[in-house]
mmCIF file of C-alpha atoms in Angstrom:
data_model
loop_
_atom_site.group_PDB
_atom_site.id
_atom_site.type_symbol
_atom_site.label_atom_id
_atom_site.label_comp_id
_atom_site.label_asym_id
_atom_site.label_seq_id
_atom_site.Cartn_x
_atom_site.Cartn_y
_atom_site.Cartn_z
ATOM 1 C CA MET Z 1032 -147.873 -76.461 -17.323
ATOM 2 C CA GLY Z 1033 -146.968 -79.840 -18.279
ATOM 3 C CA GLY Z 1034 -149.025 -82.255 -19.895
ATOM 4 C CA ARG Z 1035 -149.008 -83.066 -23.513
ATOM 5 C CA PHE Z 1036 -150.545 -80.866 -26.486
ATOM 6 C CA ALA Z 1037 -153.399 -80.071 -27.746
ATOM 7 C CA SER Z 1038 -153.341 -79.382 -31.913
ATOM 8 C CA LEU Z 1039 -156.618 -77.300 -32.028
ATOM 9 C CA TRP Z 1040 -157.542 -75.454 -35.437
ATOM 10 C CA VAL Z 1041 -158.383 -71.362 -35.944
ATOM 11 C CA LEU Z 1042 -161.726 -70.576 -36.929
ATOM 12 C CA ALA Z 1043 -161.064 -67.655 -37.234
ATOM 13 C CA ILE Z 1044 -160.213 -66.510 -40.865
ATOM 14 C CA ALA Z 1045 -163.222 -69.031 -42.112
ATOM 15 C CA TRP Z 1046 -162.880 -67.325 -45.016
ATOM 16 C CA SER Z 1047 -159.658 -68.663 -45.025
ATOM 17 C CA LEU Z 1048 -160.617 -72.191 -45.068
ATOM 18 C CA ALA Z 1049 -160.991 -72.219 -49.118
ATOM 19 C CA GLY Z 1050 -158.028 -72.319 -50.420
ATOM 20 C CA SER Z 1051 -156.518 -75.057 -51.638
ATOM 21 C CA ALA Z 1052 -153.258 -76.456 -49.013
ATOM 22 C CA TRP Z 1053 -150.802 -75.757 -51.530
ATOM 23 C CA SER Z 1054 -147.816 -73.352 -51.826
ATOM 24 C CA GLN Z 1055 -147.216 -71.589 -54.665
ATOM 25 C CA PRO Z 1056 -144.140 -70.520 -55.247
ATOM 26 C CA GLN Z 1057 -142.757 -67.180 -54.069
ATOM 27 C CA PRO Z 1058 -142.412 -63.970 -55.945
ATOM 28 C CA GLU Z 1059 -138.986 -63.374 -57.585
ATOM 29 C CA ALA Z 1060 -137.621 -60.754 -56.315
ATOM 30 C CA PRO Z 1061 -136.051 -58.243 -58.762
ATOM 31 C CA GLU Z 1062 -132.345 -57.999 -60.022
ATOM 32 C CA LEU Z 1063 -130.288 -54.742 -58.102
ATOM 33 C CA ALA Z 1064 -127.207 -53.757 -58.699
ATOM 34 C CA ALA Z 1065 -125.882 -54.567 -55.415
ATOM 35 C CA ARG Z 1066 -123.314 -56.423 -53.724
ATOM 36 C CA ALA Z 1067 -126.312 -58.230 -51.411
ATOM 37 C CA TYR Z 1068 -129.494 -56.539 -50.310
ATOM 38 C CA LEU Z 1069 -131.943 -57.785 -47.533
ATOM 39 C CA LEU Z 1070 -135.913 -56.468 -47.814
ATOM 40 C CA LEU Z 1071 -138.088 -56.406 -44.502
ATOM 41 C CA ASP Z 1072 -141.840 -56.450 -44.193
ATOM 42 C CA LEU Z 1073 -141.770 -54.718 -40.381
ATOM 43 C CA THR Z 1074 -145.155 -55.057 -39.613
ATOM 44 C CA SER Z 1075 -145.185 -58.201 -39.504
ATOM 45 C CA GLY Z 1076 -141.473 -59.494 -39.058
ATOM 46 C CA GLN Z 1077 -141.054 -61.027 -41.729
ATOM 47 C CA GLU Z 1078 -138.028 -61.479 -44.527
ATOM 48 C CA LEU Z 1079 -139.234 -61.180 -47.779
ATOM 49 C CA ALA Z 1080 -136.480 -61.402 -50.325
ATOM 50 C CA ALA Z 1081 -132.703 -61.157 -49.054
ATOM 51 C CA ARG Z 1082 -128.549 -61.231 -51.965
ATOM 52 C CA GLU Z 1083 -125.726 -62.203 -49.617
ATOM 53 C CA PRO Z 1084 -127.375 -60.912 -45.665
ATOM 54 C CA ASP Z 1085 -125.048 -62.646 -44.005
ATOM 55 C CA MET Z 1086 -121.553 -61.655 -45.936
ATOM 56 C CA PRO Z 1087 -119.306 -59.511 -43.823
ATOM 57 C CA VAL Z 1088 -119.088 -55.817 -45.666
ATOM 58 C CA PRO Z 1089 -117.389 -52.382 -44.535
ATOM 59 C CA PRO Z 1090 -121.065 -50.790 -43.226
ATOM 60 C CA ALA Z 1091 -119.514 -47.487 -43.955
ATOM 61 C CA SER Z 1092 -121.821 -45.395 -42.422
ATOM 62 C CA LEU Z 1093 -124.733 -47.047 -41.517
ATOM 63 C CA THR Z 1094 -122.340 -47.597 -38.802
ATOM 64 C CA LYS Z 1095 -123.899 -44.142 -37.128
ATOM 65 C CA LEU Z 1096 -127.524 -45.972 -36.707
ATOM 66 C CA MET Z 1097 -125.709 -47.621 -33.828
ATOM 67 C CA THR Z 1098 -124.155 -44.617 -32.965
ATOM 68 C CA ALA Z 1099 -127.505 -42.895 -32.888
ATOM 69 C CA TYR Z 1100 -129.083 -45.651 -30.506
ATOM 70 C CA LEU Z 1101 -126.538 -45.156 -27.915
ATOM 71 C CA VAL Z 1102 -127.372 -41.701 -27.951
ATOM 72 C CA PHE Z 1103 -131.520 -42.311 -28.373
ATOM 73 C CA ASP Z 1104 -130.406 -44.274 -24.878
ATOM 74 C CA ALA Z 1105 -128.548 -42.017 -22.995
ATOM 75 C CA LEU Z 1106 -131.784 -38.983 -23.691
ATOM 76 C CA ARG Z 1107 -134.237 -41.998 -22.643
ATOM 77 C CA VAL Z 1108 -131.602 -42.623 -19.315
ATOM 78 C CA GLY Z 1109 -131.038 -38.912 -18.567
ATOM 79 C CA LYS Z 1110 -126.891 -39.071 -19.423
ATOM 80 C CA LEU Z 1111 -127.532 -36.216 -22.146
ATOM 81 C CA ALA Z 1112 -130.154 -34.156 -22.482
ATOM 82 C CA LEU Z 1113 -131.588 -32.172 -26.325
ATOM 83 C CA ASN Z 1114 -130.249 -28.970 -24.910
ATOM 84 C CA GLN Z 1115 -127.107 -29.232 -23.377
ATOM 85 C CA LYS Z 1116 -124.404 -28.333 -25.503
ATOM 86 C CA LEU Z 1117 -121.175 -30.808 -25.683
ATOM 87 C CA PRO Z 1118 -117.715 -28.645 -26.036
ATOM 88 C CA VAL Z 1119 -115.819 -29.825 -29.804
ATOM 89 C CA SER Z 1120 -113.083 -30.902 -29.141
ATOM 90 C CA GLU Z 1121 -109.651 -31.306 -31.951
ATOM 91 C CA ARG Z 1122 -109.882 -34.615 -32.307
ATOM 92 C CA ALA Z 1123 -113.732 -34.222 -33.867
ATOM 93 C CA GLN Z 1124 -112.803 -31.034 -35.778
ATOM 94 C CA ARG Z 1125 -109.840 -32.872 -37.351
ATOM 95 C CA GLN Z 1126 -112.231 -35.967 -38.418
ATOM 96 C CA SER Z 1127 -112.434 -37.130 -42.505
ATOM 97 C CA GLY Z 1128 -115.595 -37.309 -44.783
ATOM 98 C CA SER Z 1129 -118.807 -36.060 -44.727
ATOM 99 C CA ARG Z 1130 -118.796 -32.790 -42.023
ATOM 100 C CA MET Z 1131 -120.748 -30.057 -39.960
ATOM 101 C CA PHE Z 1132 -117.317 -28.434 -40.437
ATOM 102 C CA LEU Z 1133 -117.398 -27.832 -36.204
ATOM 103 C CA GLN Z 1134 -114.390 -25.907 -35.178
ATOM 104 C CA ALA Z 1135 -112.812 -26.529 -31.782
ATOM 105 C CA GLY Z 1136 -114.088 -25.087 -29.100
ATOM 106 C CA MET Z 1137 -117.777 -24.767 -29.990
ATOM 107 C CA LYS Z 1138 -120.158 -25.949 -28.670
ATOM 108 C CA VAL Z 1139 -123.351 -27.492 -29.971
ATOM 109 C CA PRO Z 1140 -126.443 -28.534 -28.132
ATOM 110 C CA VAL Z 1141 -126.960 -32.703 -28.663
ATOM 111 C CA GLU Z 1142 -130.360 -32.470 -30.821
ATOM 112 C CA ASP Z 1143 -128.189 -29.929 -33.757
ATOM 113 C CA LEU Z 1144 -125.698 -32.557 -32.880
ATOM 114 C CA ILE Z 1145 -128.165 -35.741 -33.750
ATOM 115 C CA LYS Z 1146 -129.463 -33.651 -37.343
ATOM 116 C CA GLY Z 1147 -125.931 -34.129 -38.428
ATOM 117 C CA LEU Z 1148 -125.242 -37.053 -37.326
ATOM 118 C CA LEU Z 1149 -128.023 -38.623 -39.307
ATOM 119 C CA VAL Z 1150 -128.523 -35.301 -42.509
ATOM 120 C CA GLN Z 1151 -125.131 -34.080 -43.641
ATOM 121 C CA SER Z 1152 -123.737 -38.568 -41.279
ATOM 122 C CA GLY Z 1153 -121.502 -35.813 -40.072
ATOM 123 C CA ASN Z 1154 -118.199 -37.473 -39.141
ATOM 124 C CA ASP Z 1155 -116.851 -35.201 -36.525
ATOM 125 C CA ALA Z 1156 -121.372 -34.880 -35.223
ATOM 126 C CA ALA Z 1157 -120.039 -38.725 -33.790
ATOM 127 C CA THR Z 1158 -117.271 -38.021 -32.440
ATOM 128 C CA VAL Z 1159 -119.041 -35.161 -30.221
ATOM 129 C CA LEU Z 1160 -121.634 -37.413 -29.911
ATOM 130 C CA ALA Z 1161 -119.399 -40.463 -29.086
ATOM 131 C CA GLU Z 1162 -117.195 -38.271 -26.054
ATOM 132 C CA GLY Z 1163 -119.668 -36.448 -24.618
ATOM 133 C CA ALA Z 1164 -122.041 -40.079 -23.991
ATOM 134 C CA ALA Z 1165 -118.866 -41.641 -22.981
ATOM 135 C CA GLY Z 1166 -116.406 -39.522 -22.132
ATOM 136 C CA SER Z 1167 -114.750 -40.976 -25.035
ATOM 137 C CA GLU Z 1168 -114.877 -42.255 -28.508
ATOM 138 C CA GLU Z 1169 -112.787 -45.550 -27.083
ATOM 139 C CA ARG Z 1170 -115.141 -45.984 -24.329
ATOM 140 C CA PHE Z 1171 -117.860 -45.394 -27.016
ATOM 141 C CA VAL Z 1172 -116.787 -47.461 -29.268
ATOM 142 C CA GLN Z 1173 -116.434 -50.212 -26.202
ATOM 143 C CA LEU Z 1174 -120.019 -49.601 -26.124
ATOM 144 C CA MET Z 1175 -121.033 -50.421 -28.832
ATOM 145 C CA ASN Z 1176 -119.747 -53.660 -29.477
ATOM 146 C CA GLU Z 1177 -121.044 -54.387 -25.903
ATOM 147 C CA GLN Z 1178 -124.872 -52.965 -27.277
ATOM 148 C CA ALA Z 1179 -123.890 -55.353 -30.894
ATOM 149 C CA GLN Z 1180 -123.895 -58.276 -28.887
ATOM 150 C CA ALA Z 1181 -127.144 -57.907 -26.555
ATOM 151 C CA LEU Z 1182 -129.067 -57.340 -30.067
ATOM 152 C CA GLY Z 1183 -127.815 -60.203 -31.063
ATOM 153 C CA LEU Z 1184 -125.913 -58.891 -34.049
ATOM 154 C CA LYS Z 1185 -124.011 -62.124 -34.845
ATOM 155 C CA ALA Z 1186 -121.645 -60.199 -38.358
ATOM 156 C CA THR Z 1187 -120.678 -56.859 -36.370
ATOM 157 C CA ARG Z 1188 -118.227 -56.073 -35.358
ATOM 158 C CA PHE Z 1189 -117.232 -51.534 -34.470
ATOM 159 C CA VAL Z 1190 -113.817 -50.088 -34.259
ATOM 160 C CA ASN Z 1191 -115.006 -45.817 -34.618
ATOM 161 C CA PRO Z 1192 -118.024 -44.547 -34.040
ATOM 162 C CA THR Z 1193 -118.018 -42.644 -38.156
ATOM 163 C CA GLY Z 1194 -117.938 -45.946 -40.225
ATOM 164 C CA LEU Z 1195 -114.959 -44.554 -41.748
ATOM 165 C CA THR Z 1196 -112.911 -47.333 -42.678
ATOM 166 C CA ALA Z 1197 -110.710 -48.982 -40.287
ATOM 167 C CA SER Z 1198 -109.963 -53.113 -40.017
ATOM 168 C CA GLY Z 1199 -112.212 -55.080 -38.125
ATOM 169 C CA GLN Z 1200 -115.118 -53.037 -38.776
ATOM 170 C CA GLN Z 1201 -117.827 -54.921 -40.074
ATOM 171 C CA SER Z 1202 -121.679 -56.166 -40.336
ATOM 172 C CA SER Z 1203 -123.883 -57.212 -42.487
ATOM 173 C CA ALA Z 1204 -127.147 -56.972 -44.403
ATOM 174 C CA ARG Z 1205 -129.357 -58.639 -41.757
ATOM 175 C CA ASP Z 1206 -127.382 -57.037 -38.743
ATOM 176 C CA LEU Z 1207 -127.886 -53.318 -40.244
ATOM 177 C CA ALA Z 1208 -131.360 -55.046 -40.582
ATOM 178 C CA LEU Z 1209 -132.085 -55.914 -37.262
ATOM 179 C CA LEU Z 1210 -130.024 -52.963 -35.334
ATOM 180 C CA ALA Z 1211 -132.770 -50.525 -38.129
ATOM 181 C CA THR Z 1212 -135.229 -52.567 -36.566
ATOM 182 C CA ARG Z 1213 -134.652 -52.016 -33.055
ATOM 183 C CA LEU Z 1214 -133.716 -48.394 -34.357
ATOM 184 C CA LEU Z 1215 -137.427 -47.485 -34.707
ATOM 185 C CA LEU Z 1216 -139.256 -50.321 -32.321
ATOM 186 C CA ASP Z 1217 -136.047 -48.714 -28.487
ATOM 187 C CA PHE Z 1218 -136.621 -45.198 -29.159
ATOM 188 C CA PRO Z 1219 -140.408 -43.890 -32.308
ATOM 189 C CA ASP Z 1220 -139.997 -40.960 -30.100
ATOM 190 C CA ARG Z 1221 -136.127 -40.313 -32.212
ATOM 191 C CA ALA Z 1222 -137.973 -41.383 -35.543
ATOM 192 C CA HIS Z 1223 -138.726 -38.075 -37.118
ATOM 193 C CA PHE Z 1224 -134.705 -37.782 -37.167
ATOM 194 C CA HIS Z 1225 -134.246 -39.490 -39.931
ATOM 195 C CA ALA Z 1226 -136.659 -38.124 -41.989
ATOM 196 C CA ILE Z 1227 -135.507 -34.286 -41.877
ATOM 197 C CA ARG Z 1228 -134.137 -34.215 -45.695
ATOM 198 C CA LYS Z 1229 -131.959 -29.909 -45.376
ATOM 199 C CA TYR Z 1230 -129.620 -29.569 -42.024
ATOM 200 C CA ARG Z 1231 -127.428 -26.991 -41.393
ATOM 201 C CA TYR Z 1232 -125.610 -25.836 -38.113
ATOM 202 C CA GLU Z 1233 -125.672 -21.943 -37.561
ATOM 203 C CA GLY Z 1234 -122.170 -20.654 -38.649
ATOM 204 C CA THR Z 1235 -121.299 -23.795 -41.180
ATOM 205 C CA PRO Z 1236 -121.014 -23.214 -44.609
ATOM 206 C CA PRO Z 1237 -124.151 -23.655 -46.685
ATOM 207 C CA ALA Z 1238 -123.655 -26.848 -48.451
ATOM 208 C CA ASN Z 1239 -123.795 -30.051 -47.077
ATOM 209 C CA ASP Z 1240 -127.211 -28.998 -46.082
ATOM 210 C CA SER Z 1241 -129.121 -32.181 -47.874
ATOM 211 C CA ASN Z 1242 -129.886 -35.834 -46.990
ATOM 212 C CA ARG Z 1243 -128.333 -38.059 -49.439
ATOM 213 C CA ASN Z 1244 -131.192 -40.398 -49.405
ATOM 214 C CA LEU Z 1245 -132.543 -39.296 -52.015
ATOM 215 C CA LEU Z 1246 -136.057 -40.860 -51.440
ATOM 216 C CA LEU Z 1247 -136.884 -39.108 -48.951
ATOM 217 C CA PHE Z 1248 -137.041 -36.559 -52.224
ATOM 218 C CA ARG Z 1249 -138.341 -38.746 -54.559
ATOM 219 C CA ASP Z 1250 -141.245 -40.841 -52.583
ATOM 220 C CA PRO Z 1251 -143.122 -38.988 -50.311
ATOM 221 C CA SER Z 1252 -143.975 -42.684 -48.316
ATOM 222 C CA VAL Z 1253 -140.133 -43.011 -47.761
ATOM 223 C CA ASP Z 1254 -139.688 -41.550 -43.980
ATOM 224 C CA GLY Z 1255 -135.312 -42.671 -43.546
ATOM 225 C CA LEU Z 1256 -133.074 -44.768 -42.439
ATOM 226 C CA LYS Z 1257 -129.476 -43.499 -43.776
ATOM 227 C CA THR Z 1258 -127.034 -43.636 -46.123
ATOM 228 C CA GLY Z 1259 -123.686 -45.220 -46.612
ATOM 229 C CA HIS Z 1260 -120.293 -44.369 -48.112
ATOM 230 C CA THR Z 1261 -116.280 -45.579 -48.979
ATOM 231 C CA GLU Z 1262 -114.330 -46.942 -51.228
ATOM 232 C CA ALA Z 1263 -114.308 -50.131 -50.399
ATOM 233 C CA ALA Z 1264 -118.448 -50.039 -49.353
ATOM 234 C CA GLY Z 1265 -120.000 -48.353 -52.094
ATOM 235 C CA TYR Z 1266 -123.502 -46.767 -51.935
ATOM 236 C CA CYS Z 1267 -125.005 -48.494 -49.240
ATOM 237 C CA LEU Z 1268 -128.564 -47.061 -48.236
ATOM 238 C CA ILE Z 1269 -130.906 -48.245 -45.869
ATOM 239 C CA ALA Z 1270 -134.394 -46.714 -46.348
ATOM 240 C CA THR Z 1271 -138.358 -48.154 -44.775
ATOM 241 C CA ALA Z 1272 -141.154 -46.803 -46.111
ATOM 242 C CA ARG Z 1273 -145.055 -46.692 -44.543
ATOM 243 C CA ARG Z 1274 -147.738 -46.944 -47.611
ATOM 244 C CA GLU Z 1275 -151.567 -47.446 -46.319
ATOM 245 C CA PHE Z 1276 -153.028 -50.409 -46.967
ATOM 246 C CA PRO Z 1277 -156.794 -52.896 -46.623
ATOM 247 C CA SER Z 1278 -156.634 -55.559 -44.366
ATOM 248 C CA LEU Z 1279 -158.045 -58.288 -45.804
ATOM 249 C CA GLY Z 1280 -158.333 -59.269 -42.200
ATOM 250 C CA PRO Z 1281 -161.897 -59.365 -40.018
ATOM 251 C CA GLY Z 1282 -163.410 -55.209 -40.706
ATOM 252 C CA GLY Z 1283 -161.521 -55.014 -43.891
ATOM 253 C CA ALA Z 1284 -159.512 -51.715 -41.865
ATOM 254 C CA ARG Z 1285 -157.056 -50.134 -43.910
ATOM 255 C CA GLY Z 1286 -154.372 -49.842 -42.074
ATOM 256 C CA GLN Z 1287 -150.266 -48.977 -42.132
ATOM 257 C CA ARG Z 1288 -148.082 -51.250 -43.730
ATOM 258 C CA ARG Z 1289 -144.268 -50.689 -43.799
ATOM 259 C CA LEU Z 1290 -141.159 -52.058 -45.358
ATOM 260 C CA LEU Z 1291 -137.395 -51.656 -44.618
ATOM 261 C CA VAL Z 1292 -134.710 -52.201 -47.372
ATOM 262 C CA VAL Z 1293 -130.811 -52.886 -46.480
ATOM 263 C CA LEU Z 1294 -128.527 -52.390 -50.231
ATOM 264 C CA LEU Z 1295 -124.412 -52.620 -50.143
ATOM 265 C CA GLY Z 1296 -122.449 -51.974 -52.546
ATOM 266 C CA ALA Z 1297 -124.036 -50.017 -55.125
ATOM 267 C CA GLN Z 1298 -121.880 -48.409 -57.892
ATOM 268 C CA SER Z 1299 -123.410 -44.594 -56.610
ATOM 269 C CA GLU Z 1300 -125.943 -42.774 -55.529
ATOM 270 C CA GLN Z 1301 -128.326 -42.303 -57.834
ATOM 271 C CA ALA Z 1302 -128.128 -46.294 -58.816
ATOM 272 C CA ARG Z 1303 -128.813 -46.739 -54.354
ATOM 273 C CA ALA Z 1304 -131.748 -45.060 -53.986
ATOM 274 C CA THR Z 1305 -132.841 -46.914 -58.352
ATOM 275 C CA GLU Z 1306 -132.313 -49.840 -56.775
ATOM 276 C CA ALA Z 1307 -133.381 -49.421 -53.075
ATOM 277 C CA GLN Z 1308 -136.624 -48.106 -55.218
ATOM 278 C CA LYS Z 1309 -137.509 -51.081 -57.645
ATOM 279 C CA LEU Z 1310 -137.444 -53.298 -54.454
ATOM 280 C CA LEU Z 1311 -139.946 -51.400 -52.375
ATOM 281 C CA ASN Z 1312 -141.802 -50.687 -54.844
ATOM 282 C CA TRP Z 1313 -141.899 -54.961 -55.767
ATOM 283 C CA GLY Z 1314 -142.166 -56.011 -52.046
ATOM 284 C CA TYR Z 1315 -146.054 -53.494 -51.880
ATOM 285 C CA ALA Z 1316 -146.777 -55.385 -55.132
ATOM 286 C CA ALA Z 1317 -146.161 -58.495 -54.943
ATOM 287 C CA PHE Z 1318 -147.029 -58.596 -51.054
ATOM 288 C CA GLU Z 1319 -149.827 -58.517 -49.218
ATOM 289 C CA THR Z 1320 -150.683 -58.251 -45.858
ATOM 290 C CA ILE Z 1321 -153.533 -59.511 -43.726
ATOM 291 C CA LYS Z 1322 -154.490 -58.652 -39.904
ATOM 292 C CA LEU Z 1323 -155.526 -61.972 -38.639
ATOM 293 C CA PHE Z 1324 -156.176 -60.777 -34.890
ATOM 294 C CA GLU Z 1325 -156.249 -57.921 -33.691
ATOM 295 C CA ALA Z 1326 -153.815 -57.374 -30.318
ATOM 296 C CA GLY Z 1327 -155.852 -57.674 -27.562
ATOM 297 C CA GLN Z 1328 -158.268 -60.235 -29.061
ATOM 298 C CA ALA Z 1329 -158.603 -63.809 -27.199
ATOM 299 C CA VAL Z 1330 -156.918 -66.750 -30.262
ATOM 300 C CA LEU Z 1331 -158.838 -68.904 -27.702
ATOM 301 C CA THR Z 1332 -160.340 -69.323 -24.200
ATOM 302 C CA PRO Z 1333 -159.096 -72.817 -23.223
ATOM 303 C CA VAL Z 1334 -160.211 -74.204 -20.162
ATOM 304 C CA VAL Z 1335 -158.112 -73.637 -16.305
ATOM 305 C CA TRP Z 1336 -157.799 -76.372 -14.512
ATOM 306 C CA LYS Z 1337 -157.733 -75.840 -10.053
ATOM 307 C CA GLY Z 1338 -158.194 -71.886 -11.244
ATOM 308 C CA SER Z 1339 -159.993 -69.001 -9.793
ATOM 309 C CA ALA Z 1340 -161.602 -68.724 -12.567
ATOM 310 C CA PRO Z 1341 -163.295 -71.628 -15.523
ATOM 311 C CA HIS Z 1342 -161.309 -69.714 -18.395
ATOM 312 C CA VAL Z 1343 -158.177 -67.777 -19.615
ATOM 313 C CA ARG Z 1344 -157.897 -66.041 -22.529
ATOM 314 C CA LEU Z 1345 -154.624 -66.673 -24.741
ATOM 315 C CA GLY Z 1346 -153.740 -64.467 -27.177
ATOM 316 C CA ARG Z 1347 -151.185 -61.338 -27.977
ATOM 317 C CA PRO Z 1348 -150.593 -58.158 -27.207
ATOM 318 C CA GLN Z 1349 -149.686 -57.068 -30.274
ATOM 319 C CA ALA Z 1350 -152.241 -56.797 -33.372
ATOM 320 C CA VAL Z 1351 -150.946 -61.314 -35.618
ATOM 321 C CA VAL Z 1352 -149.823 -59.905 -39.056
ATOM 322 C CA VAL Z 1353 -148.275 -61.870 -41.599
ATOM 323 C CA THR Z 1354 -147.478 -61.190 -44.872
ATOM 324 C CA VAL Z 1355 -147.925 -63.586 -48.210
ATOM 325 C CA PRO Z 1356 -147.523 -62.638 -51.993
ATOM 326 C CA THR Z 1357 -150.590 -61.118 -53.598
ATOM 327 C CA GLY Z 1358 -152.895 -63.729 -53.808
ATOM 328 C CA GLN Z 1359 -152.468 -66.527 -51.639
ATOM 329 C CA ALA Z 1360 -153.960 -64.825 -49.124
ATOM 330 C CA LYS Z 1361 -156.422 -67.646 -48.618
ATOM 331 C CA GLN Z 1362 -154.444 -70.285 -48.671
ATOM 332 C CA VAL Z 1363 -153.355 -69.223 -45.328
ATOM 333 C CA ARG Z 1364 -154.206 -71.145 -41.978
ATOM 334 C CA ALA Z 1365 -153.850 -70.327 -38.575
ATOM 335 C CA GLN Z 1366 -152.929 -73.523 -36.055
ATOM 336 C CA ALA Z 1367 -152.836 -73.470 -32.161
ATOM 337 C CA LEU Z 1368 -151.356 -75.439 -29.263
ATOM 338 C CA ARG Z 1369 -152.485 -75.587 -25.432
ATOM 339 C CA PRO Z 1370 -151.214 -77.413 -22.551
ATOM 340 C CA ASP Z 1371 -153.927 -79.801 -21.865
ATOM 341 C CA PRO Z 1372 -154.626 -79.888 -19.681
ATOM 342 C CA LEU Z 1373 -153.917 -76.304 -18.296
ATOM 343 C CA VAL Z 1374 -153.349 -75.500 -14.417
ATOM 344 C CA ALA Z 1375 -153.725 -72.139 -12.531
ATOM 345 C CA PRO Z 1376 -151.758 -70.428 -11.136
ATOM 346 C CA LEU Z 1377 -151.071 -68.302 -14.668
ATOM 347 C CA ARG Z 1378 -149.980 -64.835 -15.038
ATOM 348 C CA LYS Z 1379 -150.710 -61.815 -16.980
ATOM 349 C CA GLY Z 1380 -148.586 -62.054 -19.849
ATOM 350 C CA GLN Z 1381 -147.268 -66.119 -19.055
ATOM 351 C CA VAL Z 1382 -146.444 -68.254 -21.804
ATOM 352 C CA ALA Z 1383 -150.109 -70.697 -22.588
ATOM 353 C CA GLY Z 1384 -149.488 -71.472 -25.637
ATOM 354 C CA THR Z 1385 -148.050 -71.183 -29.218
ATOM 355 C CA LEU Z 1386 -149.987 -70.186 -33.014
ATOM 356 C CA LYS Z 1387 -148.245 -71.068 -35.622
ATOM 357 C CA VAL Z 1388 -149.574 -69.157 -39.191
ATOM 358 C CA GLN Z 1389 -149.076 -70.973 -42.946
ATOM 359 C CA ASN Z 1390 -149.559 -70.469 -45.983
ATOM 360 C CA GLY Z 1391 -149.875 -74.448 -47.298
ATOM 361 C CA GLU Z 1392 -146.909 -75.914 -45.975
ATOM 362 C CA ARG Z 1393 -144.927 -72.905 -45.927
ATOM 363 C CA THR Z 1394 -144.808 -71.451 -41.939
ATOM 364 C CA LEU Z 1395 -144.810 -68.377 -42.003
ATOM 365 C CA LEU Z 1396 -145.122 -67.044 -38.041
ATOM 366 C CA GLU Z 1397 -144.758 -69.478 -35.258
ATOM 367 C CA ILE Z 1398 -145.328 -66.630 -32.197
ATOM 368 C CA PRO Z 1399 -145.810 -67.819 -28.542
ATOM 369 C CA LEU Z 1400 -149.559 -67.755 -27.047
ATOM 370 C CA LEU Z 1401 -150.207 -64.651 -24.167
ATOM 371 C CA ALA Z 1402 -151.756 -65.710 -21.414
ATOM 372 C CA LEU Z 1403 -154.482 -61.545 -21.925
ATOM 373 C CA ASP Z 1404 -155.616 -62.096 -18.354
ATOM 374 C CA SER Z 1405 -154.341 -62.965 -14.836
ATOM 375 C CA VAL Z 1406 -156.021 -66.224 -12.983
ATOM 376 C CA GLU Z 1407 -155.027 -67.478 -9.566
ATOM 377 C CA GLU Z 1408 -155.497 -70.106 -7.807
ATOM 378 C CA ALA Z 1409 -158.969 -71.934 -6.749
ATOM 379 C CA GLY Z 1410 -159.567 -72.275 -2.893
ATOM 380 C CA LEU Z 1411 -159.220 -75.869 -1.750
ATOM 381 C CA MET Z 1412 -162.133 -77.600 -2.554
ATOM 382 C CA GLY Z 1413 -161.878 -76.140 -6.248
ATOM 383 C CA ARG Z 1414 -158.436 -77.630 -6.605
ATOM 384 C CA ALA Z 1415 -159.769 -80.577 -5.181
ATOM 385 C CA TRP Z 1416 -162.463 -80.989 -6.496
ATOM 386 C CA ASP Z 1417 -160.528 -80.441 -10.185
ATOM 387 C CA ALA Z 1418 -157.477 -82.737 -9.654
ATOM 388 C CA PHE Z 1419 -160.509 -85.649 -9.015
ATOM 389 C CA ARG Z 1420 -162.334 -84.799 -12.687
ATOM 390 C CA LEU Z 1421 -159.232 -84.831 -14.175
ATOM 391 C CA TRP Z 1422 -158.006 -87.848 -12.288
ATOM 392 C CA ILE Z 1423 -161.270 -89.667 -14.016
ATOM 393 C CA GLN Z 1424 -160.137 -88.572 -17.507
#
């Protein structure tokens, strides 16, 4: 698979080639009353706006997203079951801050504990789940940090599963955006837990039953994700929203565009909701999404040398989507590069090229192109004939 790379312009979106070659300035994000923030377009994977995204900060109850990640993983591998009842320990009952108000000796189903963790932000629920999933809170914290490292969270260290202020516990807007993204990607069947507006476990006090994410009550497109608050962290929120958009790509079909905002260090519960809503609305208005290629669509169909088939389709198993400032869709260019010559064997899913998408001179995406089909080696005569043809080129 050695050899030089041949650059090929992809003409799959012919209407985009009429635009000018220069990029207009990026839209300027609104002024926000927050210590740090990051806005991510989950549909394309592009960062749209950020302020102090790598600054280490106390994550408060946003920590519980990692607690949920490990619990969801335990459910996936069968270490826990939704209907399994876990005992409430004295340690769990003694937790301060936001709680489900569980009493020691109670046995509570995992599903209810997850709801208490994500809706009521229950520190007691976090402790019960940690003890149930790992045997002890200390072992669970070790697993949290191992998972943080595996996910590539560079500024994150966990000390407890609750998010209560503790020396050394820290994260960043960028790390929290990555954690939230992986939580949604890796456990899509659990996403409904993040959108529950009200929950209270039977037998506990009737107060404290509303999700603190006020956007769930204000904006029907919002479907998550988690709030947090301590004196050290201020008021924090990770919010996700899903809105319909008209695709500007081939066919003009409508699709779902999902944005995620991480907002850290607001001054009040109302302020964090208002500022996050402001950033979400700006992201939808200031940018538009283009679907360049459908899932499984061939970007290139190059010749394969010494193969059992004369050509191979190169593309992506997922749709290729980019986000650009509103009104700049016609400036988008897609350029594909591949090895030349491309020699069999090729395995399905093998990297066999690169797709680079630009808006004028600004690179939006650079992603690998994969073989969409396998191509085995040709027989002896076929390989010999192609070797001769390559030799005389």
